[in-house]
Coordinates of C-alpha atoms in Angstrom, one line a residue:
Chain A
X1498 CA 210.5 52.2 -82.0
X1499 CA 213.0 50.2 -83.9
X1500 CA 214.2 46.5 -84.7
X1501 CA 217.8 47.5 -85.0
X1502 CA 220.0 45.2 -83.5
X1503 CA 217.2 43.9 -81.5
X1504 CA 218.2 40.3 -82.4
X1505 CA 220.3 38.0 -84.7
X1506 CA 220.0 35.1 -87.0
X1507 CA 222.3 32.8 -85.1
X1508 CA 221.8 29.2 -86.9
X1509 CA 220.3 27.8 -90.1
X1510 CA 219.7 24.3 -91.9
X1511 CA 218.9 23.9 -95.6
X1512 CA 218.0 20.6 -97.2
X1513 CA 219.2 20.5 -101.4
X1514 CA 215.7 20.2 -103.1
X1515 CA 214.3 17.4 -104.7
X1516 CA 211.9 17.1 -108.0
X1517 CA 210.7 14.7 -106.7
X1518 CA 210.4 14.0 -103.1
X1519 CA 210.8 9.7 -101.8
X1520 CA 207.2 9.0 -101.1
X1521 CA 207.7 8.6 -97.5
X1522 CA 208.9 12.2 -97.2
X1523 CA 206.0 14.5 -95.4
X1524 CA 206.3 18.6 -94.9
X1525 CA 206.5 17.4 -90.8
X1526 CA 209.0 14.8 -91.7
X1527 CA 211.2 17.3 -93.5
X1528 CA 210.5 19.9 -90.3
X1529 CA 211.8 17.5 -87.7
X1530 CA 215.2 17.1 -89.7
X1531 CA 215.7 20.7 -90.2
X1532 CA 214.5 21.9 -86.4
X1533 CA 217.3 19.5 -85.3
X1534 CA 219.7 20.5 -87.9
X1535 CA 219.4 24.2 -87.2
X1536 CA 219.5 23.9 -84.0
X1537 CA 223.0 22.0 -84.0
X1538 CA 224.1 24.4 -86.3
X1539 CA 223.1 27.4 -83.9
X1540 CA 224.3 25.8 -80.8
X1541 CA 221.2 25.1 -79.1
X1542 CA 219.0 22.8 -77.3
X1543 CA 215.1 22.1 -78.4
X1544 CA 214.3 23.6 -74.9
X1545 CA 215.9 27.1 -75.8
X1546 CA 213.3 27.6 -78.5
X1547 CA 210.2 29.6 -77.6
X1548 CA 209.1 30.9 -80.6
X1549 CA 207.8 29.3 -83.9
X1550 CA 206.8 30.7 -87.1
X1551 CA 206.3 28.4 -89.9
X1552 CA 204.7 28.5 -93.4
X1553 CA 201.6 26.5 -94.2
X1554 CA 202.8 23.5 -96.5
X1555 CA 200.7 23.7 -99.9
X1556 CA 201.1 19.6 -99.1
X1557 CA 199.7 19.1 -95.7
X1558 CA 197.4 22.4 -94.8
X1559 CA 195.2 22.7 -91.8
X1560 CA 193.5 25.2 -90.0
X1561 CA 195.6 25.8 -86.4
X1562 CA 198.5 24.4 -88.0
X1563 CA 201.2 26.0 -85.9
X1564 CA 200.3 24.4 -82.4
X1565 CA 199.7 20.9 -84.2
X1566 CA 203.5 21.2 -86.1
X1567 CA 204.8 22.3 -82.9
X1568 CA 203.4 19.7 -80.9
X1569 CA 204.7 17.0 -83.3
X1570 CA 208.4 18.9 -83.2
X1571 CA 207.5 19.0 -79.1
X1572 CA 208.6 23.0 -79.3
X1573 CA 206.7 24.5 -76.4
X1574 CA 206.1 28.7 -77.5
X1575 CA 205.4 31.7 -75.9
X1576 CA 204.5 33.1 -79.6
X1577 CA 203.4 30.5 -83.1
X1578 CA 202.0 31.8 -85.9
X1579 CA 201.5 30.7 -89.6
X1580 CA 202.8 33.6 -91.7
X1581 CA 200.9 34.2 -95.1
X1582 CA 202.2 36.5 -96.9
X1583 CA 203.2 34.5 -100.3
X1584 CA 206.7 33.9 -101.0
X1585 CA 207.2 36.9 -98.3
X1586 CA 206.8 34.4 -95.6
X1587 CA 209.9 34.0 -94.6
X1588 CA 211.6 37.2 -95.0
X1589 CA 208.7 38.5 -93.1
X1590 CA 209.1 36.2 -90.0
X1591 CA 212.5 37.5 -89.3
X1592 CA 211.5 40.7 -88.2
X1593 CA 208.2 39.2 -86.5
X1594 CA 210.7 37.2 -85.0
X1595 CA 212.6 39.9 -83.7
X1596 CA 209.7 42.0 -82.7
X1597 CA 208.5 39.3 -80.3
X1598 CA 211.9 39.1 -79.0
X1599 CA 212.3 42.8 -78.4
X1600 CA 208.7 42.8 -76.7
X1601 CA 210.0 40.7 -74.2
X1602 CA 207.8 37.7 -75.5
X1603 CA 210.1 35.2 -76.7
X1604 CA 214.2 34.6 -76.3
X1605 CA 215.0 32.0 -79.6
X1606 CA 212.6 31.8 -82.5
X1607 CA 212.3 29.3 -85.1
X1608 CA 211.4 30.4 -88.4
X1609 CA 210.5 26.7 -90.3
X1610 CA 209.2 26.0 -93.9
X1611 CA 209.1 22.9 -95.9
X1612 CA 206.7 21.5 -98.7
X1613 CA 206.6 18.8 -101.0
X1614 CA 206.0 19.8 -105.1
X1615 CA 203.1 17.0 -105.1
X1616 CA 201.1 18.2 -108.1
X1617 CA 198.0 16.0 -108.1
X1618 CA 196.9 16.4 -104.3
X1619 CA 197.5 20.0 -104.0
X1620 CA 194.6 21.2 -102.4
X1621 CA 195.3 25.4 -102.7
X1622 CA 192.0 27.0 -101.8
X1623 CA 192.0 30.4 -103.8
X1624 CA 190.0 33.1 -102.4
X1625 CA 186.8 33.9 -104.2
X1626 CA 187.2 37.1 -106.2
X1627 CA 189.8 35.3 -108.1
X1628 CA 188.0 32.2 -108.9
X1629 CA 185.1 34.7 -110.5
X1630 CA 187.5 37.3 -112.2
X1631 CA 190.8 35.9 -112.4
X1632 CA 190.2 31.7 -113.3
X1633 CA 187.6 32.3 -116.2
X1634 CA 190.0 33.8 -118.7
X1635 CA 193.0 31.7 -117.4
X1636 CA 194.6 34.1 -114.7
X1637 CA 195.3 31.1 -112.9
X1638 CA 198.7 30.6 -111.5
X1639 CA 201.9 33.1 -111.3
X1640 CA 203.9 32.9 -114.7
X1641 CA 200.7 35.0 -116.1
X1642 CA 201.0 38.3 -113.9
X1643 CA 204.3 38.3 -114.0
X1644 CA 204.5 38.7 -117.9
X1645 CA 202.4 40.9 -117.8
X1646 CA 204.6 42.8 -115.4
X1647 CA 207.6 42.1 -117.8
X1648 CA 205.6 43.4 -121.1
X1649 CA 204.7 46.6 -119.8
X1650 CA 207.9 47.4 -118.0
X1651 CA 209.2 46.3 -122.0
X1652 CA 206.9 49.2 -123.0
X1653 CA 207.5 51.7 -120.5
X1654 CA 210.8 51.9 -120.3
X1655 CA 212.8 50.3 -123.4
X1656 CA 213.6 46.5 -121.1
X1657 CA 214.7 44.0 -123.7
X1658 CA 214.8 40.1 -123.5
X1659 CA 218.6 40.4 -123.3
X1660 CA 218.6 42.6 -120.3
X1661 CA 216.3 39.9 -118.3
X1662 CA 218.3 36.8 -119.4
X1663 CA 221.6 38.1 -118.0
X1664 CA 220.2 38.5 -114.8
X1665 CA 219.5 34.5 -115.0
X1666 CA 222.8 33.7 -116.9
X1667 CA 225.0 35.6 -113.8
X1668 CA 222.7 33.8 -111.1
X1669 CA 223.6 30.5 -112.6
X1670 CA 227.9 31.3 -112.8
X1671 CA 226.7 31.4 -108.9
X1672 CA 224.7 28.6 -108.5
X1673 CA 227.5 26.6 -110.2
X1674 CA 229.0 27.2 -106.6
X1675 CA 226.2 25.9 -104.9
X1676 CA 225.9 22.5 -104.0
X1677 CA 222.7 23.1 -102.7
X1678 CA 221.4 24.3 -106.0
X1679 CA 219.0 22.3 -108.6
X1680 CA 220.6 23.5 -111.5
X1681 CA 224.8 23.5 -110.8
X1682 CA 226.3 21.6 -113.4
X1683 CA 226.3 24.0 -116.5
X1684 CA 226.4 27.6 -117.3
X1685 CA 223.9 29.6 -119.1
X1686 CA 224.6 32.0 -121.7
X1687 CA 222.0 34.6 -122.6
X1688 CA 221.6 33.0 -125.9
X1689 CA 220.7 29.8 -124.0
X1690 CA 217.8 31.8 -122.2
X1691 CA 216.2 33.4 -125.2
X1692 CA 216.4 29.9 -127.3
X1693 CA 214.6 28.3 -124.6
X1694 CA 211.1 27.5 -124.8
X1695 CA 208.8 30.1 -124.4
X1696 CA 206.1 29.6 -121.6
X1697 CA 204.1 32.9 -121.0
X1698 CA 205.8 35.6 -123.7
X1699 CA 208.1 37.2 -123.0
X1700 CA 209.2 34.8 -120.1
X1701 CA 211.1 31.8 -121.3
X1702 CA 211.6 28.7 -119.2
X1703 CA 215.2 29.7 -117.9
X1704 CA 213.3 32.9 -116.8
X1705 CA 210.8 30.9 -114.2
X1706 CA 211.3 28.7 -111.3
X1707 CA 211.1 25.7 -111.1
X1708 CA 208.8 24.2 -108.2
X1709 CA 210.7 21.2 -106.3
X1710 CA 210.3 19.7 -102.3
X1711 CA 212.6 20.8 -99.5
X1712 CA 212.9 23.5 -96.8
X1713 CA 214.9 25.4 -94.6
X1714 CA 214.8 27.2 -91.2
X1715 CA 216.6 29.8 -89.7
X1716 CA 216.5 30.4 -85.8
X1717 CA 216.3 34.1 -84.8
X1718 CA 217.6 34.7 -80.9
X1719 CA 218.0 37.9 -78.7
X1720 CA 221.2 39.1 -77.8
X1721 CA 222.2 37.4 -74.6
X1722 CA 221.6 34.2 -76.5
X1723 CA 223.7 35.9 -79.9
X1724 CA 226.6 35.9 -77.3
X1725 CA 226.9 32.3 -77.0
X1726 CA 226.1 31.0 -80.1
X1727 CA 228.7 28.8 -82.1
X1728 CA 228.4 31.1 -85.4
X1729 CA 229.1 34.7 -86.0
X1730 CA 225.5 36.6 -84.7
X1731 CA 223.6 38.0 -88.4
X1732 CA 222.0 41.1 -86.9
X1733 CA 218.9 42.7 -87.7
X1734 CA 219.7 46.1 -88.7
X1735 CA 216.3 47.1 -90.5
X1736 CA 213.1 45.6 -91.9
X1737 CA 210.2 47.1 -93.9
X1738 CA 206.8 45.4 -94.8
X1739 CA 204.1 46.3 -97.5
X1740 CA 201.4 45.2 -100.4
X1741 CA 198.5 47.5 -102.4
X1742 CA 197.1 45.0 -104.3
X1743 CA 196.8 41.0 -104.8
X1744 CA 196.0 40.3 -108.9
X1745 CA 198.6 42.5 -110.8
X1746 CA 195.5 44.0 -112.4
X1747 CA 194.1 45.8 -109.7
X1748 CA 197.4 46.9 -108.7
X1749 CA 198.2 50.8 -108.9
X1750 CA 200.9 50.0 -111.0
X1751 CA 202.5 47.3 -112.6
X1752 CA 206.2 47.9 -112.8
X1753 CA 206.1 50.1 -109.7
X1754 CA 206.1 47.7 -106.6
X1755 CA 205.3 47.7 -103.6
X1756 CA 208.8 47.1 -102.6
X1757 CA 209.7 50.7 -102.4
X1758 CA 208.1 51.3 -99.5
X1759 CA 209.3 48.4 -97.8
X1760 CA 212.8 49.0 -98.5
X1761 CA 212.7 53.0 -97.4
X1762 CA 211.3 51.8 -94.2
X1763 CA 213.9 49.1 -93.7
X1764 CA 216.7 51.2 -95.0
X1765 CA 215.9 54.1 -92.7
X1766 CA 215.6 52.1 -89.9
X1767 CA 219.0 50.3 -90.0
X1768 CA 220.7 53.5 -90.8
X1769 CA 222.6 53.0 -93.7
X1770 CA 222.8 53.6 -97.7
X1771 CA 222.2 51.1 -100.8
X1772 CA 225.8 51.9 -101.3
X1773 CA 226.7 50.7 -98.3
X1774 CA 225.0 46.9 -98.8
X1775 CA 227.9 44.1 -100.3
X1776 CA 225.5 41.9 -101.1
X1777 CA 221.5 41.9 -102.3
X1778 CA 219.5 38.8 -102.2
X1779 CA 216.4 39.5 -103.7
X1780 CA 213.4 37.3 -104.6
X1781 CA 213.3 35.9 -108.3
X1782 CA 210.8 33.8 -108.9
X1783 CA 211.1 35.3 -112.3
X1784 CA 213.8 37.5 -113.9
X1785 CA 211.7 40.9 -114.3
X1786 CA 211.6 40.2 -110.5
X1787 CA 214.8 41.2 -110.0
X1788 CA 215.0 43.8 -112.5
X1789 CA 212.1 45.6 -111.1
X1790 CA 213.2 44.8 -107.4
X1791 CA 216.8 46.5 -108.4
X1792 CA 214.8 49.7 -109.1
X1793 CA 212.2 49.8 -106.3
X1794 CA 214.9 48.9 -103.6
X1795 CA 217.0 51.8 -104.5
X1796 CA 220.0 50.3 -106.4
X1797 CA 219.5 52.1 -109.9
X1798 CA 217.1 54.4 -111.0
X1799 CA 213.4 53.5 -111.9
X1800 CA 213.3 51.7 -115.4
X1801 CA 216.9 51.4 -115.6
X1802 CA 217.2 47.6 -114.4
X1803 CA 217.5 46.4 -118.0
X1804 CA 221.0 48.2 -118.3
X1805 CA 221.8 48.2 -114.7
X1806 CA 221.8 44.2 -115.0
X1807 CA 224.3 44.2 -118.7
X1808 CA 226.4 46.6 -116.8
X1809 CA 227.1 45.0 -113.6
X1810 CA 228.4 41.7 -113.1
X1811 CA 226.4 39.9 -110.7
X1812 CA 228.2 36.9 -108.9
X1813 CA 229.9 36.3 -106.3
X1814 CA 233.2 37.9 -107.6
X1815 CA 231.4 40.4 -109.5
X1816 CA 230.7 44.3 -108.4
X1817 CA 227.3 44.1 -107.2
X1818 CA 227.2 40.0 -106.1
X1819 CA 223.5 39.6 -106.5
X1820 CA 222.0 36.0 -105.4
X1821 CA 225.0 34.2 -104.4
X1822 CA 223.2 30.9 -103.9
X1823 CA 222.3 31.2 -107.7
X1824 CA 218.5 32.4 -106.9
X1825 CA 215.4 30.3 -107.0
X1826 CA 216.0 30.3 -110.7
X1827 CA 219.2 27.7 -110.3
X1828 CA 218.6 26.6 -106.5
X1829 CA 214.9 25.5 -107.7
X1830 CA 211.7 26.4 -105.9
X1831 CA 210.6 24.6 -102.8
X1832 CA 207.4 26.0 -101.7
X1833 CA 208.1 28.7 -99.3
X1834 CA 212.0 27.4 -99.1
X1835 CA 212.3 29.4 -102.1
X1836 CA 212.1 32.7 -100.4
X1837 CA 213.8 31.3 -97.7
X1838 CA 216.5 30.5 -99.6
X1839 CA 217.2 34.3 -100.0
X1840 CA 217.4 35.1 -96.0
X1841 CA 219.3 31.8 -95.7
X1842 CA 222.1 32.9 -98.2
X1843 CA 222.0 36.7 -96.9
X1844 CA 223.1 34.9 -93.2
X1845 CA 225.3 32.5 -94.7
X1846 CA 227.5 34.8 -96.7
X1847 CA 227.5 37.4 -93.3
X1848 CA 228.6 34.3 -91.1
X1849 CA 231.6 33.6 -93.5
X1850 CA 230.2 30.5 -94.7
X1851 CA 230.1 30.7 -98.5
X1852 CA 233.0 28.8 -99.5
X1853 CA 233.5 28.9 -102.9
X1854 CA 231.1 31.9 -103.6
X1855 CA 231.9 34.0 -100.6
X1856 CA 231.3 37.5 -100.8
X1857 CA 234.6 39.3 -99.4
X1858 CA 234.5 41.1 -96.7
X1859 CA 230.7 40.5 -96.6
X1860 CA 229.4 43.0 -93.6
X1861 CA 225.9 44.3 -95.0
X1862 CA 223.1 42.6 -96.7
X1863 CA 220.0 43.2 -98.2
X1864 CA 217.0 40.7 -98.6
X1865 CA 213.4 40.6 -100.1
X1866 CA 211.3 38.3 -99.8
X1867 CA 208.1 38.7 -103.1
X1868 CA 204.3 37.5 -102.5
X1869 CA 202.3 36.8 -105.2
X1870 CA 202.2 38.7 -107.8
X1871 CA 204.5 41.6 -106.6
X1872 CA 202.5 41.8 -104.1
X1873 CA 203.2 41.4 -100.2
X1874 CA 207.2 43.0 -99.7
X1875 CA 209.2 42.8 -97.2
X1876 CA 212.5 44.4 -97.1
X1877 CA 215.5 43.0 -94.4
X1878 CA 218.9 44.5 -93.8
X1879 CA 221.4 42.1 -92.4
X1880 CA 224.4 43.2 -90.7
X1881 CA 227.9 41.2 -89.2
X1882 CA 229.7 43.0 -86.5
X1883 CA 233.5 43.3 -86.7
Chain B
X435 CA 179.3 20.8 -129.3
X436 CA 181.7 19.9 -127.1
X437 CA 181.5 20.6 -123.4
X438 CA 182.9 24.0 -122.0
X439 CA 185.6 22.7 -119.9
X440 CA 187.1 26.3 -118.1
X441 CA 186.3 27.5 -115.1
X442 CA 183.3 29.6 -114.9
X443 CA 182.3 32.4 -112.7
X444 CA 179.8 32.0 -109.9
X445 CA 177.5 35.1 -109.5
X446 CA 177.4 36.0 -105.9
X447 CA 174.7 38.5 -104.4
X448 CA 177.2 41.2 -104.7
X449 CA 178.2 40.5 -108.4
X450 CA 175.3 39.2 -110.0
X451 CA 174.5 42.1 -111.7
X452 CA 177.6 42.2 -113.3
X453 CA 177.1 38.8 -114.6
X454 CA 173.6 39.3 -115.8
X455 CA 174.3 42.3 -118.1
X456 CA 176.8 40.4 -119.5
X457 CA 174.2 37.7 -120.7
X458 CA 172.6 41.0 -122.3
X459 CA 175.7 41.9 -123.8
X460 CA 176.0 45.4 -121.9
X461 CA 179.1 46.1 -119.8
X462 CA 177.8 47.3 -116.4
X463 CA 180.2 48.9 -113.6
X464 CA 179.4 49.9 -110.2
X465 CA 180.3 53.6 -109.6
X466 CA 180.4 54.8 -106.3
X467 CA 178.0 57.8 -104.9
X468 CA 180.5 58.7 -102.2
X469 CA 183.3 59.3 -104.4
X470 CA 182.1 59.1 -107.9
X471 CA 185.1 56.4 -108.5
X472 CA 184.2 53.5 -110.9
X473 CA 184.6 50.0 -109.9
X474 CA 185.9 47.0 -110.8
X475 CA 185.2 44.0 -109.9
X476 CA 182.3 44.2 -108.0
X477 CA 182.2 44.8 -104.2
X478 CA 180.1 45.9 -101.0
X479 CA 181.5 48.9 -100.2
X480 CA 183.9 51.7 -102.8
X481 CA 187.7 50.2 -102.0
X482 CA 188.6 54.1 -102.1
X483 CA 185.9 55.5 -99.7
X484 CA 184.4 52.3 -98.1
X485 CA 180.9 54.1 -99.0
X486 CA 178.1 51.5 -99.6
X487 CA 176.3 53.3 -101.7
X488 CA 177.3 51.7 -105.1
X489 CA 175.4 52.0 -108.2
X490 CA 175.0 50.0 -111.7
X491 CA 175.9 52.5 -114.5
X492 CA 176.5 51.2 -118.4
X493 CA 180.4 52.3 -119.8
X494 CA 181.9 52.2 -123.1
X495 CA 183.5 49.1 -123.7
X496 CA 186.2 51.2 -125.0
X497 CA 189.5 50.7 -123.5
X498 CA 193.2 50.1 -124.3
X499 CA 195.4 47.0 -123.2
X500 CA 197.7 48.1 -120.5
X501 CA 199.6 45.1 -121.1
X502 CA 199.4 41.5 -122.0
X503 CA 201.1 37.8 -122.6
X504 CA 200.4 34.9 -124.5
X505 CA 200.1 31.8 -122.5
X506 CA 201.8 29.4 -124.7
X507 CA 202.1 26.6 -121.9
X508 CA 198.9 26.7 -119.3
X509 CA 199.7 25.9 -115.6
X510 CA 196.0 23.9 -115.4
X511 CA 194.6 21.7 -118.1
X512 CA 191.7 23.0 -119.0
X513 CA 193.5 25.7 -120.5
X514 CA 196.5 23.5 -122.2
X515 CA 194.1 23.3 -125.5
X516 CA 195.4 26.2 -127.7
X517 CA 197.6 29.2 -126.9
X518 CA 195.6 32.2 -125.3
X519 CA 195.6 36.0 -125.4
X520 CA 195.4 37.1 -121.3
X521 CA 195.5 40.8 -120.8
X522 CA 194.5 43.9 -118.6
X523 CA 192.7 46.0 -120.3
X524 CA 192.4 49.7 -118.9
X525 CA 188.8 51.1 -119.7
X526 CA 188.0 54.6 -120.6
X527 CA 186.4 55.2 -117.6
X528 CA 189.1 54.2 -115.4
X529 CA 189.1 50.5 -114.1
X530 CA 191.5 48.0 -115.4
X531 CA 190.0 44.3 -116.0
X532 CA 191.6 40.6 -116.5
X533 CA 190.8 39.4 -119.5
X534 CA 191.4 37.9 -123.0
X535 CA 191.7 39.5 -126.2
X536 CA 190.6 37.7 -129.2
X537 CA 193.4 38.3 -131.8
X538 CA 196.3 36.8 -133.1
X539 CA 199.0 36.6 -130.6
X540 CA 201.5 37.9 -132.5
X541 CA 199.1 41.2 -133.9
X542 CA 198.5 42.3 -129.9
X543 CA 200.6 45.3 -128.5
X544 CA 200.8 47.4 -125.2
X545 CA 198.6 50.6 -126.0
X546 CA 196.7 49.0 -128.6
X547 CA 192.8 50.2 -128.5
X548 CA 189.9 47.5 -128.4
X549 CA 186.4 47.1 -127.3
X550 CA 184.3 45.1 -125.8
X551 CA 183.3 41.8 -126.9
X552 CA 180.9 39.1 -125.3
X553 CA 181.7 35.7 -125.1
X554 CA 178.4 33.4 -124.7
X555 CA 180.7 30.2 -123.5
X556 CA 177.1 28.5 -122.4
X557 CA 173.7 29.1 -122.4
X558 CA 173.7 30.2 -118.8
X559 CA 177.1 32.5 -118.7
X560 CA 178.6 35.0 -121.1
X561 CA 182.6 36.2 -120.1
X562 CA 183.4 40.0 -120.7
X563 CA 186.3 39.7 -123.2
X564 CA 188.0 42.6 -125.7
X565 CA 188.5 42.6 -129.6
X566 CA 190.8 45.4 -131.5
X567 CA 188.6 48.4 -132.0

């Protein structure tokens, strides 16, 4: 059993994020624009959809909230679902998009998020182990794990401040390309990174997202539908899902990630090497993110992100073009849009589409999408035929 | 005195134990009779055998911090008061356990030993937290 080439990512819409949303904007509201708008861009008609995956808005949740968006988007589905897997979310609907398409199940999937960054009336109910073992000594949130994450991997293996702030600085010479992105009208230098303020040592703000309202969608069809879409068809080549843990603490390790797995499974399934991919889009909701996905995805050795990230150059003209969008860390961070943001770009660059930061001769891509706190990882490999 | 304004842990059935020897100032574990594995935090069944024949047993308190941070800007209020010491601390006997380490942010390091210290934040709940040993 495989998903390779089983179906394509054939349209997508992106809205630029706010920091703050106009009051009349809802998660729904947001939804509608983007279901029409990736639709357009795919070539489509509202009736060709019969699949819908969404993410549960931290703004508006509910319990069956996939047949009660869907209704008010009028999408009839042979398959919904909420996917849940953190910032995963939307790297992991592609392939469960695909899946139900090579099951015979559905023939044009939407994959939808969108959230609002309403601090204040953000309900987010936390599971009970981690209100009695986490919240008590102020484990609350994300910026703590992943410090933690960041300090050891320090200790381990020699990772300096430096070595994490490039990673941001690079991201940001792409973002600067991005007219989507939060944070496009001024390089960084590393200098600027470690002079910012520190938040949770040895993260500084320029190493964090920033949260923000928007969303994106990406509509994921079978082949006979690839054939007559208006863009270029973003194949599936391979995809790889898997956690151990939720808190960092309890995790087996905490610069080893899950994302090894993930990424052997998707890499073995699409058939082809890490030196094959022209582009990686991996999830940074922090800078050790990267650094330590770089290692467990197979593009240096273990512990050797630090100098794999001063050695390479990391844009869009650079020799390993990492983020091209500029990353959560310059796009900004709407809700689940964030990870989307990754798959978004991966497609976007493989359709041709990215003007002034196009990757040339972009043909292979690689994606991952980060839940919690390294936690849920799943690996995609995107493909363009020539 | 002014009010304890963090969140506090809500014993449940399961955990309550845990909890109470704390109040005591003894650091209980479950250890599991299937597998002889120590456990924390506190469940039903052993997460590496899914026996359900879990015991209380006393441990050390001795333990080393795997790693840490200082959380110079909280992401809730009740925490935005002062700068705080998080950290995992790995114990001798195995488990590794959020917590805080009371010591001066700039003195903590990965690998440094400490032991146990209990934190009687009310009358009616103590938190496990770590010193330097």
């Amino acid at each position: 059993m495989s998903l390779k080439g089983k179906a394509a990512a054939i349209g997508i819409a992106e809205l630029k994020p706010w920091k703050e949303a106009p009051s009349e904007v809802t998660p729904l509201k947001l939804m509608g624009q983007l279901t029409a708008e990736a639709l357009a861009d795919a070539g489509l008609e509202k009736k060709d959809l019969d699949g819908f995956l969404v993410g549960m808005p931290f703004a508006d949740p509910g319990m069956i909230y996939p047949a009660s968006a869907a209704e008010v988007l009028g999408i009839n589905a042979c398959m919904l679902n909420v996917v849940d897997i953190g910032g995963a979310s939307p790297a992991g609907m592609i392939w469960r998009a695909a899946a139900a398409i090579d099951a015979g199940l559905c023939n044009a999937v939407l994959c939808i998020v969108a959230d609002l960054n309403r601090l204040g009336d953000q309900k987010v109910p936390v599971v009970s182990v981690q209100r009695e073992f986490e919240a008590p000594y102020g484990n609350i949130g994300a910026n703590c794990g992943y410090a933690m994450i960041a300090h050891r991997h320090m200790y381990e293996y020699g990772t300096t401040p430096e070595q994490m702030a490039k990673i941001a600085v690079d991201q940001r010479t792409n973002a600067l390309k991005n007219p989507l992105a939060t944070f496009n009208d001024k390089p960084l230098t590393i200098k600027d990174v470690l002079n910012s303020r520190m938040i949770v040592d040895p993260l500084h703000i320029f190493e964090i997202v920033s949260p923000c309202s928007g969303g994106s969608a990406v509509i994921v069809a079978s082949p006979e539908i690839a054939k007559r879409s208006k863009n270029p068809p973003v194949w599936l080549l391979g995809a790889g899902e898997y956690a151990n843990h939720a808190s960092i603490t309890y995790a087996p390790s905490l610069t080893e990630s899950p994302i090894r797995p993930a990424a052997d499974t998707a890499f073995k399934m699409a058939g082809v090497e890490r030196k094959d991919i022209d582009l990686v889009c991996p999830y940074d909701c922090y800078t050790i993110t990267v650094l330590v996905t770089l290692e467990d995805a197979g593009f240096c050795k273990k512990g050797q992100g630090g100098p794999f990230a001063m050695e390479h150059n990391l844009t869009y003209a650079g020799d390993f073009p990492c983020n091209t969008h500029g990353g959560q860390l310059s796009f900004g961070q709407p809700g689940l849009g964030g990870g989307m943001s990754h798959v978004t770009e991966g497609i976007r660059q493989l359709m041709g589409r990215g003007d002034g930061r196009q990757v040339k001769d972009a043909s292979l891509a690689y994606v991952n999408g980060n839940g919690g706190i390294m936690s849920e990882q799943v690996a995609l490999i995107l493909e363009r035929r020539s | 005195m002014s009010e304890y304004t963090k969140p506090l842990p809500k014993p449940t059935a399961t955990s309550r134990p845990f909890w109470d020897a704390a109040k005591r100032h003894e650091l209980m574990l479950q250890r599991c009779s299937g597998c002889n594995a120590f456990i924390y935090y506190p469940r039903d069944r052993c997460p590496h055998c899914l026996s359900d024949q879990l015991r209380w047993q006393p441990v050390s308190g001795h333990g080393k911090v795997h790693s840490y941070t200082v959380v110079r800007r909280a992401s809730t209020r009740s925490f935005a008061d002062k700068p705080y010491v998080l950290a995992i601390v790995e114990l001798e006997e195995g488990p590794r356990m959020t917590t805080n380490v009371e010591a001066p942010p700039e003195s903590m390091k990965v690998g440094m030993p400490v032991t146990v210290w209990f934190d009687d934040v009310t009358p009616e709940r103590t938190l496990v937290k770590f010193k330097p040993a």
